Coordinates of C-alpha atoms in Angstrom, one line a residue:
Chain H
X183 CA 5.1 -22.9 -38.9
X184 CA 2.6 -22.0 -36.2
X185 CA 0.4 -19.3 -35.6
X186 CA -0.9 -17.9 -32.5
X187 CA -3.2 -15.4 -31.2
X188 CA -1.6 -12.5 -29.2
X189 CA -2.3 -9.2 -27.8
X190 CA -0.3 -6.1 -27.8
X191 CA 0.5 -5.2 -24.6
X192 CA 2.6 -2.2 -25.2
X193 CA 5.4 -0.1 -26.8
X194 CA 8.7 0.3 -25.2
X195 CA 10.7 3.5 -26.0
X196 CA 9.0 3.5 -29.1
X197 CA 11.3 0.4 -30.0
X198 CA 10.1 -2.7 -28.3
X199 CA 6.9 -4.5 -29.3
X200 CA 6.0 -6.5 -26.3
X201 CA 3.6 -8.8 -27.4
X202 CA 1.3 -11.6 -25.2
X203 CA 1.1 -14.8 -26.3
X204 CA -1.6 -17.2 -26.5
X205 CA -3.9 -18.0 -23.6
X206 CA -0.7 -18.3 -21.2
X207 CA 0.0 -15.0 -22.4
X208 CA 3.7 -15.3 -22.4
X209 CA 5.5 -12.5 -23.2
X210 CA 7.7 -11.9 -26.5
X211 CA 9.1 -8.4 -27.1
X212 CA 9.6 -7.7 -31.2
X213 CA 11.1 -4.9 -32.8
X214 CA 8.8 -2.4 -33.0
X215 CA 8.9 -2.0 -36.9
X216 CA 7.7 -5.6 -37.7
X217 CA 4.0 -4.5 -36.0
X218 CA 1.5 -3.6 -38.7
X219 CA 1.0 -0.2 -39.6
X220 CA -1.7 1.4 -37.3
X221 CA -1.2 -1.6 -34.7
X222 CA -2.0 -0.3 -31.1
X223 CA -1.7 -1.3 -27.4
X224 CA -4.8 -3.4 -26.9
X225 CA -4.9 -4.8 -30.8
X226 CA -5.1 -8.8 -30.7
X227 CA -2.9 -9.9 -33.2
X228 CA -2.3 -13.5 -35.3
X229 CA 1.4 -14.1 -34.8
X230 CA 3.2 -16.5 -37.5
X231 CA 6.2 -18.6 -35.8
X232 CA 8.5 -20.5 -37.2
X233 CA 10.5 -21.9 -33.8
X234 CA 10.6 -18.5 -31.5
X235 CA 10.9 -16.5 -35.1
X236 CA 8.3 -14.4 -35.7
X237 CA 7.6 -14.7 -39.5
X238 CA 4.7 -12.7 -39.8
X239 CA 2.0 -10.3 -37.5
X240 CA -1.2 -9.0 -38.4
X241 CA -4.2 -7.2 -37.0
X242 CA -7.4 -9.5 -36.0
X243 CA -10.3 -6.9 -36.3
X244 CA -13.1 -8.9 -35.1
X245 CA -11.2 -10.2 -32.0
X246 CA -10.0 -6.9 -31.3
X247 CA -13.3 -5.4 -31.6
X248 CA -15.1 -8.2 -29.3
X249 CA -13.1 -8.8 -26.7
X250 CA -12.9 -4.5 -26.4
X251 CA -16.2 -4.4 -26.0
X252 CA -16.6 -7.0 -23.7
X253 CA -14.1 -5.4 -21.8
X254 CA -15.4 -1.7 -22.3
X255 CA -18.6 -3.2 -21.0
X256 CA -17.0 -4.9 -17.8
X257 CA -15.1 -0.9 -17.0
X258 CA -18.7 0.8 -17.7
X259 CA -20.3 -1.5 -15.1
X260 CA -17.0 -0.8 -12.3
X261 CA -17.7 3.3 -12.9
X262 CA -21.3 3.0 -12.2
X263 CA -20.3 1.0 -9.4
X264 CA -18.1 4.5 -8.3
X265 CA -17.4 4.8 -4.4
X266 CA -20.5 4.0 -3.8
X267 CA -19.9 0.5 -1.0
Chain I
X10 CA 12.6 11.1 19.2
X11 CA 16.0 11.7 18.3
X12 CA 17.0 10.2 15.0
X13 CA 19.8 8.6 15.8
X14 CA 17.7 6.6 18.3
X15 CA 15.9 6.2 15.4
X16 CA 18.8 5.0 13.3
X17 CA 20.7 2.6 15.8
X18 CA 16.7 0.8 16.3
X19 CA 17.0 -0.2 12.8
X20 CA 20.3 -2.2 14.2
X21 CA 18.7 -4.1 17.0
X22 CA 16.3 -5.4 14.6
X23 CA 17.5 -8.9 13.8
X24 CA 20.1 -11.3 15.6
X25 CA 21.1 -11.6 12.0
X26 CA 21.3 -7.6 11.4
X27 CA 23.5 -7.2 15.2
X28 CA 26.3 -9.2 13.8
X29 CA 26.7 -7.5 10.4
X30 CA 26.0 -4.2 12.3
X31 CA 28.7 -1.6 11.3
X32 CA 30.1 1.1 13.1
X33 CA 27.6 3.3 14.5
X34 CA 25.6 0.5 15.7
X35 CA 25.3 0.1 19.7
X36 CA 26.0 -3.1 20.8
X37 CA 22.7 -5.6 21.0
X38 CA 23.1 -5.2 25.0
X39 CA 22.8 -1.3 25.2
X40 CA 19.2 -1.4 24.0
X41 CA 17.4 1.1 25.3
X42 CA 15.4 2.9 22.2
X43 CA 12.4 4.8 23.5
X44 CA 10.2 3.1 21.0
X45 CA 8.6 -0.8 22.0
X46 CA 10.6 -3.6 21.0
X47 CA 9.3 -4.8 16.9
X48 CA 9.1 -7.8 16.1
X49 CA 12.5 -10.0 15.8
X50 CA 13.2 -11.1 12.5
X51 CA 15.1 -14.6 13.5
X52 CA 16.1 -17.8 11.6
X53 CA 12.7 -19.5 12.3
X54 CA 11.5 -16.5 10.7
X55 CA 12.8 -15.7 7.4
X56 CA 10.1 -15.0 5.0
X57 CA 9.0 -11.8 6.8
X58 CA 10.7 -8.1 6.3
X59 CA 11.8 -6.9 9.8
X60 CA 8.8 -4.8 11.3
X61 CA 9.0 -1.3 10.8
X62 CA 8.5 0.7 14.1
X63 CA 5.3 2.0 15.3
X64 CA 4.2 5.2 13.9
X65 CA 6.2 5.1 10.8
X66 CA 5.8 4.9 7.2
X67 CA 7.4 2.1 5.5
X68 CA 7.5 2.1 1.4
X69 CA 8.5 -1.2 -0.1
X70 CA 9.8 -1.0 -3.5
X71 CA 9.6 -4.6 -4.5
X72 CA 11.9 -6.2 -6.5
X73 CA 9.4 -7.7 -8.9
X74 CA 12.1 -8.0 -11.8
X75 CA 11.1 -5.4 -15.1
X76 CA 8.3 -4.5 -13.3
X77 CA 6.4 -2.4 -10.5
X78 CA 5.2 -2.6 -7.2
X79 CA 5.1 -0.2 -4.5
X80 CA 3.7 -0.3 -1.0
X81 CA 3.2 2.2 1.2
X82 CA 2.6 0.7 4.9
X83 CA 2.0 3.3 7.4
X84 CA 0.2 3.4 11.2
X85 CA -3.3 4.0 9.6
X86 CA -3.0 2.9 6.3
X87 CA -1.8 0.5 3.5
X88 CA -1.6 1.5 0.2
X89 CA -0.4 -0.4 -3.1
X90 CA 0.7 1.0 -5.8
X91 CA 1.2 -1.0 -9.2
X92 CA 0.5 -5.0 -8.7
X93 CA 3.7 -6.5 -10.5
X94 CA 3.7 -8.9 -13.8
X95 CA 1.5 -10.9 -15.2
X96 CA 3.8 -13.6 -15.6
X97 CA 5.2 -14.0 -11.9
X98 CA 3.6 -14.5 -8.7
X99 CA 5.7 -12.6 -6.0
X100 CA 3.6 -9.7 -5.1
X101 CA 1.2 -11.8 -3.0
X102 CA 3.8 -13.4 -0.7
X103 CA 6.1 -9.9 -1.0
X104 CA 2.7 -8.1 0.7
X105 CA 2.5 -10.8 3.1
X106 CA 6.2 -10.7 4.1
X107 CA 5.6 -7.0 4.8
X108 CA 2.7 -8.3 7.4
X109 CA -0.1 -6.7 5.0
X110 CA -3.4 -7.6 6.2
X111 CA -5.5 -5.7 4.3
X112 CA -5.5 -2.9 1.7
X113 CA -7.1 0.9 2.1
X114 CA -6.5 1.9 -2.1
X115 CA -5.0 -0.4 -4.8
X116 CA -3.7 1.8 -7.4
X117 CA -3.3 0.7 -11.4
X118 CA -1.6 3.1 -12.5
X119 CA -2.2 2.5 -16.1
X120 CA -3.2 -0.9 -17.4
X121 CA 0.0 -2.5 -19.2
X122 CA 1.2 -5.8 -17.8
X123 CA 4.2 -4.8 -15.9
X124 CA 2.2 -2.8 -13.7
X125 CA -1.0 -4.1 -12.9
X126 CA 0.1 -7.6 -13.5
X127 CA -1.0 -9.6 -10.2
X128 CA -4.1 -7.1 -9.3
X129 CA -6.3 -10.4 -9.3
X130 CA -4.0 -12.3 -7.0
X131 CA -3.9 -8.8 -4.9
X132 CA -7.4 -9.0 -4.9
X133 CA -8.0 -12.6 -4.2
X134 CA -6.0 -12.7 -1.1
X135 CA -6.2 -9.7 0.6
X136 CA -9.5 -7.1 1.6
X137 CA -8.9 -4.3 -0.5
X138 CA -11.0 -1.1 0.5
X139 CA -11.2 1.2 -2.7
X140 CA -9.0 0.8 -6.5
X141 CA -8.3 3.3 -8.7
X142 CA -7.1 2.9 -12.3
X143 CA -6.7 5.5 -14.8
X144 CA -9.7 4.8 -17.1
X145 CA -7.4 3.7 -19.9
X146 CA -8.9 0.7 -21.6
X147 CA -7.2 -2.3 -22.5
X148 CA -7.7 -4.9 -24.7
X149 CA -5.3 -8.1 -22.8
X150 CA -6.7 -10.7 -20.6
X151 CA -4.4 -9.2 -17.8
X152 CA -6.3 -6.3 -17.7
X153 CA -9.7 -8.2 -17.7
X154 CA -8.5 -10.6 -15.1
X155 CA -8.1 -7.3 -13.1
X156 CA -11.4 -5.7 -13.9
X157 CA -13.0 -8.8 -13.1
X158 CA -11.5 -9.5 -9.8
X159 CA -12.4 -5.6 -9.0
X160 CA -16.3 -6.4 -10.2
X161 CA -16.1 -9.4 -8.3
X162 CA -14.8 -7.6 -4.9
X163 CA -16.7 -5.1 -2.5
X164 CA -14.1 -2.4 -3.4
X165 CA -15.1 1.3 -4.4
X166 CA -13.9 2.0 -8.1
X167 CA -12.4 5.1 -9.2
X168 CA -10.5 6.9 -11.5
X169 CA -8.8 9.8 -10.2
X170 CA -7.4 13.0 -12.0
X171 CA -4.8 15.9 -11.4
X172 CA -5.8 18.4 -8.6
X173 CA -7.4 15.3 -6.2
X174 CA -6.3 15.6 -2.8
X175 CA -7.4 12.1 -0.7
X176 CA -6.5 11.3 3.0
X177 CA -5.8 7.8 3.5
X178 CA -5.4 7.4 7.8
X179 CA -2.3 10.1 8.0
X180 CA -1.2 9.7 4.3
X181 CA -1.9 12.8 2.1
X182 CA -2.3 11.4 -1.6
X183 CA -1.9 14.3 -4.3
X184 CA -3.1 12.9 -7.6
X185 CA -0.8 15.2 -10.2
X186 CA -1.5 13.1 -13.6
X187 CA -3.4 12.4 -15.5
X188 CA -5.9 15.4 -16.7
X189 CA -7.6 12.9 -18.8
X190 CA -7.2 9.9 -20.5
X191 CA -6.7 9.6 -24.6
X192 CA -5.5 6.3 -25.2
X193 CA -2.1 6.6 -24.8
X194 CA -1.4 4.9 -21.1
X195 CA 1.8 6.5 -20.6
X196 CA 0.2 9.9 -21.0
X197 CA -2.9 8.9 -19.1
X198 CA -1.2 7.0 -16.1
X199 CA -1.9 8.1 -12.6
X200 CA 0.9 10.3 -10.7
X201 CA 0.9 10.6 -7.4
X202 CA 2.3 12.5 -4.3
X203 CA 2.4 10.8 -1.2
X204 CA 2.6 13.2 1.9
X205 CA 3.4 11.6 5.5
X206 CA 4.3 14.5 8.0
X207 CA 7.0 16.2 6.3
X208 CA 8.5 13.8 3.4
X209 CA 7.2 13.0 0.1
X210 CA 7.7 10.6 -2.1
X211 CA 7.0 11.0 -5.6
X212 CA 5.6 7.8 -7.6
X213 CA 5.0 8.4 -11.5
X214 CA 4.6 5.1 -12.8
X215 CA 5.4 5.4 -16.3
X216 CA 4.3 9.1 -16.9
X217 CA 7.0 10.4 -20.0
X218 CA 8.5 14.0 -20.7
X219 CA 5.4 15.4 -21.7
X220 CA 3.2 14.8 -18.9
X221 CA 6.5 15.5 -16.5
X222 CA 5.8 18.5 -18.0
X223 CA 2.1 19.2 -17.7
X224 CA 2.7 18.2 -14.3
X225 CA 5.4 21.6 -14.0
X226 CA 2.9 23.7 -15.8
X227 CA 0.1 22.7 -13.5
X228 CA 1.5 24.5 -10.6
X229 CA 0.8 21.4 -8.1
X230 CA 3.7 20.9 -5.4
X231 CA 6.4 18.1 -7.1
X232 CA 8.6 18.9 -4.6
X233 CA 9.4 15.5 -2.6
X234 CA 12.7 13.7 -1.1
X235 CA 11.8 10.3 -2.6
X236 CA 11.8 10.1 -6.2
X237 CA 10.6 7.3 -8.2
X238 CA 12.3 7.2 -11.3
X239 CA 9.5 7.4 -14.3
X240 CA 9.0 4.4 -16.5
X241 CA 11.8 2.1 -14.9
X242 CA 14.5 5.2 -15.3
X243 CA 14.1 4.9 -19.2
X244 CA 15.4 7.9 -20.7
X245 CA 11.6 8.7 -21.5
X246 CA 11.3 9.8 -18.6
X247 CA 13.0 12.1 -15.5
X248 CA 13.5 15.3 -17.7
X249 CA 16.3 18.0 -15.9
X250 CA 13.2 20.2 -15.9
X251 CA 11.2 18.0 -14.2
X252 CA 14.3 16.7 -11.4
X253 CA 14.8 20.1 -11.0
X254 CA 11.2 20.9 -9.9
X255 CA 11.0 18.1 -7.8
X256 CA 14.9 18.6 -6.1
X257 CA 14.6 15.0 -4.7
X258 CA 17.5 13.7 -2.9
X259 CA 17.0 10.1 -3.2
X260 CA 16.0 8.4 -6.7
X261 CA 14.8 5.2 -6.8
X262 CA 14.1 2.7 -10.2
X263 CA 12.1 -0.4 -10.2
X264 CA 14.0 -2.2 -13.2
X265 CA 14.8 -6.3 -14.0
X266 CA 18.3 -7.3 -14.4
X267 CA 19.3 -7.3 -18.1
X268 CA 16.0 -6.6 -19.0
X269 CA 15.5 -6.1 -22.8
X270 CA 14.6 -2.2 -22.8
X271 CA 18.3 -0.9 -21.0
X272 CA 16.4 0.5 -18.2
X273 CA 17.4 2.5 -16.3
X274 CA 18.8 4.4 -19.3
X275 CA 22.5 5.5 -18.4
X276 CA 21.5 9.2 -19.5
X277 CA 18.8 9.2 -16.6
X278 CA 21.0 7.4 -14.2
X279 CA 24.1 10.1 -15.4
X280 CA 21.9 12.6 -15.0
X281 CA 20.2 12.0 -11.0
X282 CA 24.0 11.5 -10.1
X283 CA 25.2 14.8 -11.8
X284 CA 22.4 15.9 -9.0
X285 CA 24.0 14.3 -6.7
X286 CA 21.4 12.1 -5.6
X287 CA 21.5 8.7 -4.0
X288 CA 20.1 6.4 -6.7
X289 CA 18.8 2.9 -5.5
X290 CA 17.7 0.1 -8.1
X291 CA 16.1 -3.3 -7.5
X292 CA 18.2 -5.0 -9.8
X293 CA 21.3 -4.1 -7.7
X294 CA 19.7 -4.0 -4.9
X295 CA 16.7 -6.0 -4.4
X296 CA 13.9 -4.8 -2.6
X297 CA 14.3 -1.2 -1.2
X298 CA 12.9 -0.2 2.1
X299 CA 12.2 3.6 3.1
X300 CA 11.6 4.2 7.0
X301 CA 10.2 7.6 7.9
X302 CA 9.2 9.0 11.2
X303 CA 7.9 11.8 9.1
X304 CA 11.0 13.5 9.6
X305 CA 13.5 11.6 9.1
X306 CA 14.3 8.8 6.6
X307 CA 16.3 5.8 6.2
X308 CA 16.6 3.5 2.9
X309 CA 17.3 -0.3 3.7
X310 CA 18.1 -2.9 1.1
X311 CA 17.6 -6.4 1.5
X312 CA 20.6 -9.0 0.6
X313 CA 20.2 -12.8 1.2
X314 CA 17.0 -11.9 3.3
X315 CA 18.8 -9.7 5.4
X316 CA 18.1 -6.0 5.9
X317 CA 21.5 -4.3 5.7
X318 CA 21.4 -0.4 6.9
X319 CA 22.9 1.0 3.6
X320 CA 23.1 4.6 4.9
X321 CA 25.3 3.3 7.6
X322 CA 27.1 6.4 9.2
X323 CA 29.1 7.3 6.1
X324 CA 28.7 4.3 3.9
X325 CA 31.8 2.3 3.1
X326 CA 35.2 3.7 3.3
X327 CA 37.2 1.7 0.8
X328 CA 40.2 2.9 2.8
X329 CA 39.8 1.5 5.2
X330 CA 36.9 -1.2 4.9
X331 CA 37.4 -5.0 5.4
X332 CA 36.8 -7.3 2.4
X333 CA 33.0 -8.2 3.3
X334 CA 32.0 -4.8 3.1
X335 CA 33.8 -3.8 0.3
X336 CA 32.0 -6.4 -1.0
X337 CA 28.8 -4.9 -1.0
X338 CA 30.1 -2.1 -3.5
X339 CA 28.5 -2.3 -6.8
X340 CA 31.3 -4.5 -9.1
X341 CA 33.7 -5.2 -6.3
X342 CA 33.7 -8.7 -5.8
X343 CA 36.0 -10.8 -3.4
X344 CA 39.0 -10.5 -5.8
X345 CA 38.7 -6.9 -6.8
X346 CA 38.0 -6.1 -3.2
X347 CA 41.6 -7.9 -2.4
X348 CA 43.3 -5.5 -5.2
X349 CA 41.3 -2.7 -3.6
X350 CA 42.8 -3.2 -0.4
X351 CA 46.4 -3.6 -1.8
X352 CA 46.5 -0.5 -3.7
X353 CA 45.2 1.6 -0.7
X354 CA 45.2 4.3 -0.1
X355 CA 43.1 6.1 -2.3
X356 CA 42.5 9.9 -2.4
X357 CA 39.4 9.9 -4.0
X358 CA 36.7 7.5 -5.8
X359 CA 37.6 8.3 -9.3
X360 CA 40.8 6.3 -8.2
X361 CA 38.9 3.4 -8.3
X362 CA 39.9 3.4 -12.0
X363 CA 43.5 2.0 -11.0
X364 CA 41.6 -1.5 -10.4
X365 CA 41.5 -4.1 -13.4
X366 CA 38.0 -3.9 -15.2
X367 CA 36.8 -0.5 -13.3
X368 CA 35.6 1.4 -16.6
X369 CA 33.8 5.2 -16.3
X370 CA 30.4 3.0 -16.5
X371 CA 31.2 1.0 -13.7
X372 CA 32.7 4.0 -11.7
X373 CA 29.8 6.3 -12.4
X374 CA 27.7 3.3 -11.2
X375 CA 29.8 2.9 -7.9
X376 CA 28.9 6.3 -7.3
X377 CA 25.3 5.9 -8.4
X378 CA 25.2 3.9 -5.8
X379 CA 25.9 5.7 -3.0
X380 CA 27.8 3.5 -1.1
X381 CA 31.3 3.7 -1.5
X382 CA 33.2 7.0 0.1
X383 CA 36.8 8.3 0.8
X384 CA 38.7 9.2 4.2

């Protein structure tokens, strides 16, 4: 069994958890219904694999909450930025 | 310019174009198009798209598997919209195939992977003037790698909303979605009309029903000749509504083959023929080209490198049509095409359903795409 750190990238047709992987961020698209309630796009989740399976998926609060901010910080400094040149 | 000056140009393109010319085409020696001689694409030359000709608009809708990239290339101005997937690396060499120097406006339109995938590569290798995203925040390293390659850039930032008009050189952009952003990036991704003299091309990104919707409500011009499908022609997307206030007559979807969602959704690709649309796809088709005077249009697609003129007077007549062109009909391959010709004639294209394996999918698809007709 391995576990790995991924972020949720996005739900298609309300169906398909697409879900990036690790550092490489390689994509794996789940069924939907195995996400943890209240899981949204943008969520950094711990991934349990056996082989390709996915055993288990859970929320990571405090990486989901850091790397937001840091990255709420980074799209605050582009909008002060604006059109200025 | 007359446009079927316009159209037999396209034919003296390429060496390789003259000899699969089809009829319509003036031979290679009877030049004599009032526009300047483009670029040749030749054999020592094969990574490049043909050049468009001067004064024209041509929109690229890459074939970057299940994902997007659109760009708009015109006299005055070059416009991206949508940088591909993270995990490929095609949009760079795509843009520079196309001859793109540098970039006037990036657009993100909303910050999943399959859309703003290679805006740091975009970014890294070309000049890019001004970037707009939709606001939406995201949490993936994609969508960092982009923000940081925008911080680290002299680009303007900015994050548009409905009712924005911007000129870029001659290219009207009407931004139609979003209002605002909440969170949800399908609701809050940017929608755009681009206006070059008198065709528009409609690009939606992955806007769904509801905003298709808003858009109606909002009482903002949708009508435009190009359609791109919403959200890869998933079934979220392309209400009857929303086709009907927009009345385009060409539909295009940016889609991988057997990609895991189904897109484009039969229902949406059902319905946009029902309209009698022409319906274009990457997966089937590869990269699609538009050419426009302004006026006028023409939709290329590329196979084996080659720019084949698919709106070739007529399309295919699978009366009367030798094997390679029959060919180029979606699921008619060499042996199907021989049964084709031996059960000729045919009286219409639902006849088609006489050959071994043609089902009403693969018919309605034939017809989707535009290619096959009956004389």
């Amino acid at each position: 069994m391995t576990e790995a750190k991924a972020v949720l990238d996005r739900i298609e047709d309300q169906q398909h958890a697409v879900l990036l992987v690790g550092e490489q961020q390689h994509e794996q698209v789940v069924p939907a219904s195995t996400l943890p309630a209240g899981a949204k796009p943008g969520d950094w989740l711990r991934v349990r694999f056996e082989g390709d399976t996915v055993l288990a998926i859970s929320v990571d609060r405090q990486e989901t909450e850091q790397t937001q901010q840091r990255i709420a910080d980074k799209l605050a400094r582009l909008r002060q930025r604006g059109r200025q040149t | 310019m007359r446009w079927s000056t316009f159209a037999h140009f396209f034919c003296h393109l390429s060496l390789l174009l003259a000899s699969l010319c089809l009829t319509g085409c003036a031979p290679e020696s009877e030049s004599s198009s009032s526009l300047a001689t483009p670029a040749r694409y030749s054999a020592a030359d094969e990574s490049r798209f043909t050049a468009s000709p001067p004064g024209t608009l041509a929109a690229y809708f890459f074939d970057v598997d299940q994902g997007d990239a659109t760009l708009l290339a015109g006299p005055d101005f070059t416009i991206l919209v949508d940088a591909g997937r993270h995990d490929r690396g095609d949009v760079v060499p795509y843009l520079q195939a196309a001859g793109v120097e540098k970039i006037d406006l990036l657009i993100g339109t909303h910050p999943h992977a399959d859309h703003i995938g290679q805006i740091s590569q975009v970014m890294a290798a070309f000049a890019v003037s001004e970037v707009w995203m939709s606001g939406d925040s995201h949490g993936s390293r994609t969508f960092e790698n982009a923000l940081d390659a925008i911080l680290d850039s002299d680009a303007r930032y900015h994050e548009p909303r409905a009712g924005e008009v911007t000129q870029v050189g001659s290219a009207r952009i009407e931004v139609l979605n979003p209002t605002t952003v909440t969170g949800d990036f399908h609701a809050g991704c940017i929608a755009v009309r681009v206006v070059f003299g008198e065709v528009a091309l409609l690009l939606t990104g992955d806007v769904e029903t509801p905003n298709e919707w808003q858009m109606i409500q909002s009482g903002y011009p949708l009508q435009a000749q190009v359609l791109k499908l919403g959200h890869h022609g998933s079934s979220t997307s392309s209400s009857p509504e929303f086709l009907r206030a927009v009345r385009p007559e060409v539909a295009i979807y940016s889609a991988g083959v057997d990609n895991s969602y189904g897109h484009p959704h039969a229902e949406v690709i059902q319905r946009v023929t029902d309209l009698g649309l022409r319906v274009y796809g990457t997966p089937q088709h590869g990269t699609i080209r538009l050419l426009t005077d302004g006026r006028r249009y023409e939709i290329e697609t590329r196979h084996g490198g080659t720019y084949l003129a698919s709106e070739n007077p007529g399309g295919i007549n699978i009366n009367t049509a030798p094997k390679d062109e029959l060919v180029r009909i979606a699921h008619v391959g060499p042996e199907r095409a021989e049964q084709l010709i031996r059960r000729r004639p045919f009286r219409t294209l639902d006849d088609l359903k006489q050959l071994d394996g043609i089902s009403d999918g693969r018919l309605r698809e034939i017809k989707a795409q535009g290619l096959a007709r009956v004389e």
